[in-house]
Amino acid sequence: MNAPVSAPALTKNQSLVFDVLTRSDAPMSAYTILDKLRDNGFRAPLQVYRALDKLLEFGMVHRLESLNAFVACAHPESECCGHGHGHGSVAFAICESCGHVSEFHDHEVDHRLSDWAKHKGFKPAKTTIEIRGLCSVCAA
Amino acid sequence: MNAPVSAPALTKNQSLVFDVLTRSDAPMSAYTILDKLRDNGFRAPLQVYRALDKLLEFGMVHRLESLNAFVACAHPESECCGHGHGHGSVAFAICESCGHVSEFHDHEVDHRLSDWAKHKGFKPAKTTIEIRGLCSVCAA
DNA sequence: CAATTGATGTAATAACATTACATATTAAAA
DNA sequence: TTTTAATATGTAATGTTATTACATCAATTG
Ligand SMILES: [Zn+2]
Ligand SMILES: [Zn+2]
Ligand SMILES: [Zn+2]
Ligand SMILES: [Zn+2]
């Protein structure tokens, strides 16, 4: 069986974490999420990390490796490659000034990397593509 | 002035850190490097981080964001794009079984990401591309 | 020599993440 | 429906990664 295509029923903690991330306009660290959820009964980092693990598994949240932070999936609903939520690989442009993150998918990039892997006999499990820089607003 | 193209003179600490990384066949965390250099008088993380900062600036070392670890530059000396050490963007294939890392440059990937950025008015500062998976040996 | 600059040493603390263990809830099986 | 297994949760402690703050030392330069 594959990853769920439509949103699975979330537990209470998963919903709380997902809602906080969805409302944020910038990536959030696990500890920032924790602070936002103190009033909802969150007390320990593990409550956040456990929820995040599931949301990552569901493809509803992404981890930004270069920031140690998390964002709600904002994958444009182009059904390219049949990716709904369980999309293949995705790239992020991260503004170092305002924190805004753009999520996008580039078919050609994906294929180039896949081809390299196939040629080398490397079996990809997960690909990270992150561009740090200045968004159009902040660069102006 | 641009990043130095030939290796600048390294300080003692920078040399020690670089040598340890060069000898390693897998990425090392800053604290692992620290432990390897205890006998050379290293006592505190900052000694490692300061050396790493310079080596990163010189383009002699790369940081693997998805591992929080560092590798000596192993950029194949293809002079594509005129990249010597101060190369543009580079990609890594990281084996999750044996730890081996392959560093490579894909011109086409670079251009696709640059084009996306240009189209969006995004000014890239640094690009991270990391493929986690199994190398040909471990996948066999 | 004074002043600046860059490198170093050390301690303390901050930020990010996991392990271990106990308890509760839910869903499937008997 | 009772038993059992699986999943979710609560809490504390600890482990790992990175930075701040401050003092010292060495080389350069005016
Ligand atoms: Zn997404
Ligand atoms: Zn911005
Ligand atoms: Zn390199
Ligand atoms: Zn391997």
Short mmCIF file of C-alpha atoms (C1' of nucleotides) and ligand atoms in Angstrom, two decimals:
data_model
loop_
_atom_site.label_atom_id
_atom_site.label_comp_id
_atom_site.label_asym_id
_atom_site.label_seq_id
_atom_site.Cartn_x
_atom_site.Cartn_y
_atom_site.Cartn_z
CA MET A 1 0.00 0.00 0.00
CA ASN A 2 1.16 3.51 -0.79
CA ALA A 3 1.10 6.69 1.24
CA PRO A 4 -2.45 7.92 1.78
CA VAL A 5 -3.60 10.17 -1.07
CA SER A 6 -6.38 11.90 0.81
CA ALA A 7 -5.76 13.29 4.25
CA PRO A 8 -6.04 10.56 6.87
CA ALA A 9 -7.92 11.29 10.06
CA LEU A 10 -5.50 13.14 12.29
CA THR A 11 -5.21 12.64 16.00
CA LYS A 12 -5.70 15.59 18.29
CA ASN A 13 -1.98 16.38 18.60
CA GLN A 14 -1.39 15.93 14.90
CA SER A 15 -4.23 18.35 14.11
CA LEU A 16 -2.93 20.93 16.53
CA VAL A 17 0.57 20.82 15.09
CA PHE A 18 -0.69 20.87 11.52
CA ASP A 19 -2.98 23.84 12.22
CA VAL A 20 -0.16 25.86 13.74
CA LEU A 21 2.06 25.15 10.76
CA THR A 22 -0.69 25.93 8.29
CA ARG A 23 -1.37 29.29 9.89
CA SER A 24 2.30 30.26 9.92
CA ASP A 25 3.74 32.20 7.03
CA ALA A 26 7.24 30.98 7.77
CA PRO A 27 8.88 27.70 8.77
CA MET A 28 8.72 26.81 12.44
CA SER A 29 11.13 24.84 14.59
CA ALA A 30 9.75 22.05 16.74
CA TYR A 31 10.36 24.14 19.86
CA THR A 32 8.56 27.14 18.42
CA ILE A 33 5.60 24.89 17.70
CA LEU A 34 5.81 23.59 21.24
CA ASP A 35 5.60 27.11 22.63
CA LYS A 36 2.57 27.89 20.48
CA LEU A 37 0.81 24.84 21.86
CA ARG A 38 1.52 25.26 25.57
CA ASP A 39 -2.02 26.51 26.06
CA ASN A 40 -3.32 23.39 24.37
CA GLY A 41 -1.64 21.15 26.88
CA PHE A 42 1.67 20.55 25.16
CA ARG A 43 4.47 20.18 27.66
CA ALA A 44 7.31 18.28 26.02
CA PRO A 45 9.22 18.29 22.71
CA LEU A 46 8.30 14.71 22.04
CA GLN A 47 4.65 15.60 21.65
CA VAL A 48 5.63 17.83 18.75
CA TYR A 49 8.18 15.48 17.21
CA ARG A 50 5.75 12.57 17.30
CA ALA A 51 3.06 14.56 15.54
CA LEU A 52 5.57 15.87 13.01
CA ASP A 53 6.79 12.34 12.26
CA LYS A 54 3.29 11.31 11.28
CA LEU A 55 2.59 14.46 9.30
CA LEU A 56 5.86 13.98 7.41
CA GLU A 57 4.88 10.39 6.74
CA PHE A 58 1.51 11.56 5.39
CA GLY A 59 3.29 14.09 3.20
CA MET A 60 1.38 16.95 4.79
CA VAL A 61 4.48 18.61 6.21
CA HIS A 62 8.02 19.02 4.98
CA ARG A 63 11.23 19.35 6.90
CA LEU A 64 13.66 22.03 5.77
CA GLU A 65 17.03 20.49 6.44
CA SER A 66 19.01 23.68 6.16
CA LEU A 67 16.85 25.36 8.82
CA ASN A 68 15.97 22.50 11.16
CA ALA A 69 12.40 23.65 10.68
CA PHE A 70 9.09 22.51 9.30
CA VAL A 71 6.47 23.84 6.89
CA ALA A 72 2.99 22.73 5.93
CA CYS A 73 2.98 21.33 2.42
CA ALA A 74 2.18 24.01 -0.11
CA HIS A 75 2.65 21.89 -3.15
CA PRO A 76 0.88 23.62 -5.99
CA GLU A 77 -1.83 21.21 -7.03
CA SER A 78 -0.36 20.57 -10.43
CA GLU A 79 -0.97 16.90 -10.85
CA CYS A 80 2.33 16.59 -12.65
CA CYS A 81 3.63 13.03 -12.24
CA GLY A 82 0.44 12.15 -10.45
CA HIS A 83 1.75 13.82 -7.32
CA GLY A 84 -1.08 14.85 -5.07
CA HIS A 85 0.28 15.05 -1.58
CA GLY A 86 2.46 11.98 -1.92
CA HIS A 87 4.60 13.84 -4.44
CA GLY A 88 8.00 12.74 -5.56
CA SER A 89 10.68 15.26 -4.87
CA VAL A 90 10.10 18.88 -4.30
CA ALA A 91 12.30 21.95 -4.02
CA PHE A 92 12.19 24.94 -1.71
CA ALA A 93 13.28 28.53 -2.15
CA ILE A 94 13.83 30.02 1.28
CA CYS A 95 14.10 33.77 1.84
CA GLU A 96 16.73 34.52 4.45
CA SER A 97 15.27 37.95 5.05
CA CYS A 98 11.52 37.47 5.51
CA GLY A 99 11.45 33.71 5.97
CA HIS A 100 9.01 33.09 3.18
CA VAL A 101 9.26 29.66 1.56
CA SER A 102 8.21 28.72 -1.96
CA GLU A 103 7.65 25.06 -2.63
CA PHE A 104 7.92 23.88 -6.19
CA HIS A 105 8.41 20.82 -8.30
CA ASP A 106 10.70 20.70 -11.30
CA HIS A 107 10.24 17.64 -13.37
CA GLU A 108 13.47 18.10 -15.27
CA VAL A 109 15.57 18.45 -12.13
CA ASP A 110 13.99 15.31 -10.77
CA HIS A 111 14.82 13.41 -13.90
CA ARG A 112 18.40 14.62 -14.07
CA LEU A 113 19.00 13.47 -10.51
CA SER A 114 17.22 10.17 -11.12
CA ASP A 115 19.32 9.60 -14.20
CA TRP A 116 22.51 10.29 -12.32
CA ALA A 117 21.42 7.82 -9.65
CA LYS A 118 20.47 5.14 -12.13
CA HIS A 119 23.76 5.55 -13.94
CA LYS A 120 25.67 5.17 -10.67
CA GLY A 121 23.54 2.36 -9.30
CA PHE A 122 22.46 4.57 -6.41
CA LYS A 123 18.99 3.91 -4.99
CA PRO A 124 17.46 7.21 -3.87
CA ALA A 125 15.21 7.23 -0.84
CA LYS A 126 14.71 10.94 -0.25
CA THR A 127 15.96 14.03 -2.03
CA THR A 128 16.50 17.44 -0.50
CA ILE A 129 16.64 20.56 -2.66
CA GLU A 130 16.79 23.90 -0.88
CA ILE A 131 17.76 27.28 -2.30
CA ARG A 132 18.59 29.91 0.29
CA GLY A 133 18.57 33.52 -0.81
CA LEU A 134 16.32 36.54 -1.12
CA CYS A 135 12.76 36.47 -2.37
CA SER A 136 11.65 38.96 -5.02
CA VAL A 137 10.17 41.28 -2.40
CA CYS A 138 13.26 41.37 -0.19
CA ALA A 139 15.71 41.51 -3.10
CA ALA A 140 14.06 44.61 -4.53
CA MET B 1 37.37 40.01 -4.71
CA ASN B 2 36.25 36.42 -5.17
CA ALA B 3 36.82 33.30 -3.12
CA PRO B 4 40.42 32.15 -3.31
CA VAL B 5 40.98 29.77 -6.22
CA SER B 6 44.12 28.12 -4.91
CA ALA B 7 44.31 26.91 -1.35
CA PRO B 8 45.09 29.76 1.03
CA ALA B 9 47.59 29.18 3.80
CA LEU B 10 45.73 27.41 6.55
CA THR B 11 46.19 28.08 10.22
CA LYS B 12 47.18 25.24 12.49
CA ASN B 13 43.64 24.48 13.61
CA GLN B 14 42.27 24.73 10.09
CA SER B 15 44.89 22.28 8.86
CA LEU B 16 44.16 19.82 11.61
CA VAL B 17 40.44 19.87 10.93
CA PHE B 18 40.94 19.63 7.19
CA ASP B 19 43.33 16.71 7.52
CA VAL B 20 40.93 14.77 9.71
CA LEU B 21 38.12 15.32 7.21
CA THR B 22 40.31 14.40 4.26
CA ARG B 23 41.32 11.15 5.86
CA SER B 24 37.76 10.17 6.70
CA ASP B 25 35.77 8.08 4.28
CA ALA B 26 32.48 9.35 5.66
CA PRO B 27 31.06 12.67 6.82
CA MET B 28 31.97 13.74 10.34
CA SER B 29 30.08 15.83 12.84
CA ALA B 30 31.84 18.73 14.51
CA TYR B 31 31.92 16.82 17.78
CA THR B 32 33.39 13.74 16.16
CA ILE B 33 36.12 15.92 14.71
CA LEU B 34 36.65 17.43 18.15
CA ASP B 35 37.16 13.96 19.64
CA LYS B 36 39.69 13.05 16.94
CA LEU B 37 41.67 16.19 17.78
CA ARG B 38 41.76 15.94 21.58
CA ASP B 39 45.33 14.71 21.36
CA ASN B 40 46.21 17.74 19.28
CA GLY B 41 45.07 20.10 21.99
CA PHE B 42 41.47 20.63 20.97
CA ARG B 43 39.24 21.13 23.98
CA ALA B 44 36.10 22.96 22.88
CA PRO B 45 33.55 22.78 20.03
CA LEU B 46 34.29 26.33 19.01
CA GLN B 47 37.78 25.40 17.93
CA VAL B 48 36.24 23.04 15.41
CA TYR B 49 33.41 25.33 14.33
CA ARG B 50 35.75 28.25 13.75
CA ALA B 51 38.04 26.15 11.57
CA LEU B 52 35.07 24.71 9.69
CA ASP B 53 33.68 28.19 9.03
CA LYS B 54 36.88 29.18 7.28
CA LEU B 55 37.20 25.93 5.37
CA LEU B 56 33.61 26.31 4.18
CA GLU B 57 34.37 29.87 3.14
CA PHE B 58 37.41 28.63 1.19
CA GLY B 59 35.26 25.99 -0.49
CA MET B 60 37.47 23.21 0.84
CA VAL B 61 34.76 21.63 2.95
CA HIS B 62 31.04 21.13 2.50
CA ARG B 63 28.31 20.91 5.07
CA LEU B 64 25.73 18.17 4.59
CA GLU B 65 22.56 19.77 5.87
CA SER B 66 20.59 16.57 6.15
CA LEU B 67 23.25 15.03 8.38
CA ASN B 68 24.57 18.01 10.32
CA ALA B 69 27.96 16.84 9.21
CA PHE B 70 30.92 17.88 7.13
CA VAL B 71 33.00 16.43 4.28
CA ALA B 72 36.18 17.48 2.56
CA CYS B 73 35.46 18.71 -0.94
CA ALA B 74 35.74 15.89 -3.42
CA HIS B 75 34.63 17.85 -6.42
CA PRO B 76 35.81 15.94 -9.47
CA GLU B 77 38.21 18.26 -11.20
CA SER B 78 36.10 18.78 -14.23
CA GLU B 79 36.58 22.42 -14.96
CA CYS B 80 32.98 22.70 -16.05
CA CYS B 81 31.75 26.26 -15.53
CA GLY B 82 35.24 27.20 -14.50
CA HIS B 83 34.65 25.71 -11.09
CA GLY B 84 37.88 24.82 -9.42
CA HIS B 85 37.25 24.77 -5.77
CA GLY B 86 35.01 27.78 -5.76
CA HIS B 87 32.41 25.83 -7.68
CA GLY B 88 28.84 26.88 -8.13
CA SER B 89 26.37 24.40 -6.74
CA VAL B 90 27.10 20.83 -6.14
CA ALA B 91 25.02 17.79 -5.27
CA PHE B 92 25.63 14.91 -2.88
CA ALA B 93 24.49 11.31 -2.91
CA ILE B 94 24.68 9.98 0.62
CA CYS B 95 24.56 6.28 1.41
CA GLU B 96 22.53 5.65 4.54
CA SER B 97 24.11 2.26 4.98
CA CYS B 98 27.86 2.74 4.62
CA GLY B 99 28.00 6.52 4.89
CA HIS B 100 29.81 7.01 1.63
CA VAL B 101 29.20 10.35 -0.06
CA SER B 102 29.50 11.12 -3.77
CA GLU B 103 29.87 14.74 -4.72
CA PHE B 104 28.87 15.73 -8.21
CA HIS B 105 27.93 18.70 -10.31
CA ASP B 106 25.05 18.67 -12.76
CA HIS B 107 25.05 21.63 -15.02
CA GLU B 108 21.51 21.08 -16.20
CA VAL B 109 20.12 20.89 -12.67
CA ASP B 110 21.94 24.09 -11.82
CA HIS B 111 20.46 25.84 -14.81
CA ARG B 112 16.92 24.66 -14.16
CA LEU B 113 17.08 25.97 -10.61
CA SER B 114 18.68 29.23 -11.73
CA ASP B 115 15.98 29.65 -14.34
CA TRP B 116 13.25 29.09 -11.80
CA ALA B 117 14.87 31.66 -9.54
CA LYS B 118 15.27 34.21 -12.30
CA HIS B 119 11.67 33.74 -13.36
CA LYS B 120 10.50 34.29 -9.79
CA GLY B 121 12.84 37.16 -9.05
CA PHE B 122 14.52 35.08 -6.35
CA LYS B 123 18.22 35.78 -5.70
CA PRO B 124 19.95 32.52 -4.75
CA ALA B 125 22.78 32.64 -2.25
CA LYS B 126 23.39 28.96 -1.60
CA THR B 127 21.82 25.80 -2.95
CA THR B 128 21.62 22.46 -1.17
CA ILE B 129 21.05 19.24 -3.10
CA GLU B 130 21.30 15.99 -1.18
CA ILE B 131 20.08 12.56 -2.20
CA ARG B 132 19.83 10.06 0.64
CA GLY B 133 19.64 6.42 -0.26
CA LEU B 134 21.80 3.37 -0.88
CA CYS B 135 25.02 3.37 -2.86
CA SER B 136 25.57 0.74 -5.54
CA VAL B 137 27.58 -1.46 -3.19
CA CYS B 138 25.02 -1.41 -0.37
CA ALA B 139 22.02 -1.71 -2.70
CA ALA B 140 23.36 -4.88 -4.29
"C1'" DC C 1 55.26 51.70 20.69
"C1'" DA C 2 50.08 52.03 20.32
"C1'" DA C 3 46.45 50.42 17.62
"C1'" DT C 4 44.28 47.26 14.79
"C1'" DT C 5 43.24 42.80 13.11
"C1'" DG C 6 42.80 37.95 13.11
"C1'" DA C 7 43.39 33.62 15.55
"C1'" DT C 8 42.93 31.03 19.80
"C1'" DG C 9 41.38 29.21 24.58
"C1'" DT C 10 37.71 28.35 27.82
"C1'" DA C 11 33.27 28.34 29.99
"C1'" DA C 12 28.60 28.69 29.79
"C1'" DT C 13 24.42 28.41 27.50
"C1'" DA C 14 21.12 27.87 23.75
"C1'" DA C 15 18.83 25.11 20.24
"C1'" DC C 16 17.54 20.77 18.36
"C1'" DA C 17 16.40 15.80 18.97
"C1'" DT C 18 16.03 11.10 21.10
"C1'" DT C 19 15.69 7.39 24.72
"C1'" DA C 20 13.25 5.33 28.34
"C1'" DC C 21 9.40 4.32 30.76
"C1'" DA C 22 4.59 4.76 32.28
"C1'" DT C 23 -0.23 5.27 31.04
"C1'" DA C 24 -4.30 5.74 28.15
"C1'" DT C 25 -7.03 5.05 24.20
"C1'" DT C 26 -8.62 2.49 20.29
"C1'" DA C 27 -9.37 -1.36 17.30
"C1'" DA C 28 -9.20 -6.14 16.30
"C1'" DA C 29 -9.67 -10.85 17.84
"C1'" DA C 30 -11.40 -14.43 20.55
"C1'" DT D 1 -18.14 -8.72 25.73
"C1'" DT D 2 -13.75 -9.65 27.49
"C1'" DT D 3 -9.01 -10.15 25.96
"C1'" DT D 4 -5.36 -8.66 23.38
"C1'" DA D 5 -2.65 -6.00 20.43
"C1'" DA D 6 -1.61 -1.75 18.41
"C1'" DT D 7 -1.44 3.07 18.51
"C1'" DA D 8 -1.32 7.40 20.83
"C1'" DT D 9 -0.02 10.12 24.79
"C1'" DG D 10 2.44 12.14 29.09
"C1'" DT D 11 6.73 13.11 31.42
"C1'" DA D 12 11.48 13.13 32.64
"C1'" DA D 13 15.99 12.66 31.55
"C1'" DT D 14 19.56 12.73 28.44
"C1'" DG D 15 22.08 13.24 24.12
"C1'" DT D 16 23.63 16.00 20.18
"C1'" DT D 17 24.59 20.19 17.65
"C1'" DA D 18 25.71 25.15 17.67
"C1'" DT D 19 26.39 29.84 19.58
"C1'" DT D 20 27.43 33.68 22.88
"C1'" DA D 21 30.53 35.95 25.85
"C1'" DC D 22 34.80 37.09 27.37
"C1'" DA D 23 39.81 36.77 27.87
"C1'" DT D 24 44.30 36.11 25.72
"C1'" DC D 25 47.83 35.92 22.15
"C1'" DA D 26 50.23 36.94 17.78
"C1'" DA D 27 51.09 39.46 13.61
"C1'" DT D 28 50.66 43.83 11.17
"C1'" DT D 29 50.95 48.59 10.62
"C1'" DG D 30 51.19 53.55 11.24
ZN ZN E 1 4.57 19.46 -0.48
ZN ZN E 2 11.79 37.79 1.55
ZN ZN E 3 33.25 20.44 -3.51
ZN ZN E 4 26.77 2.27 0.84
#
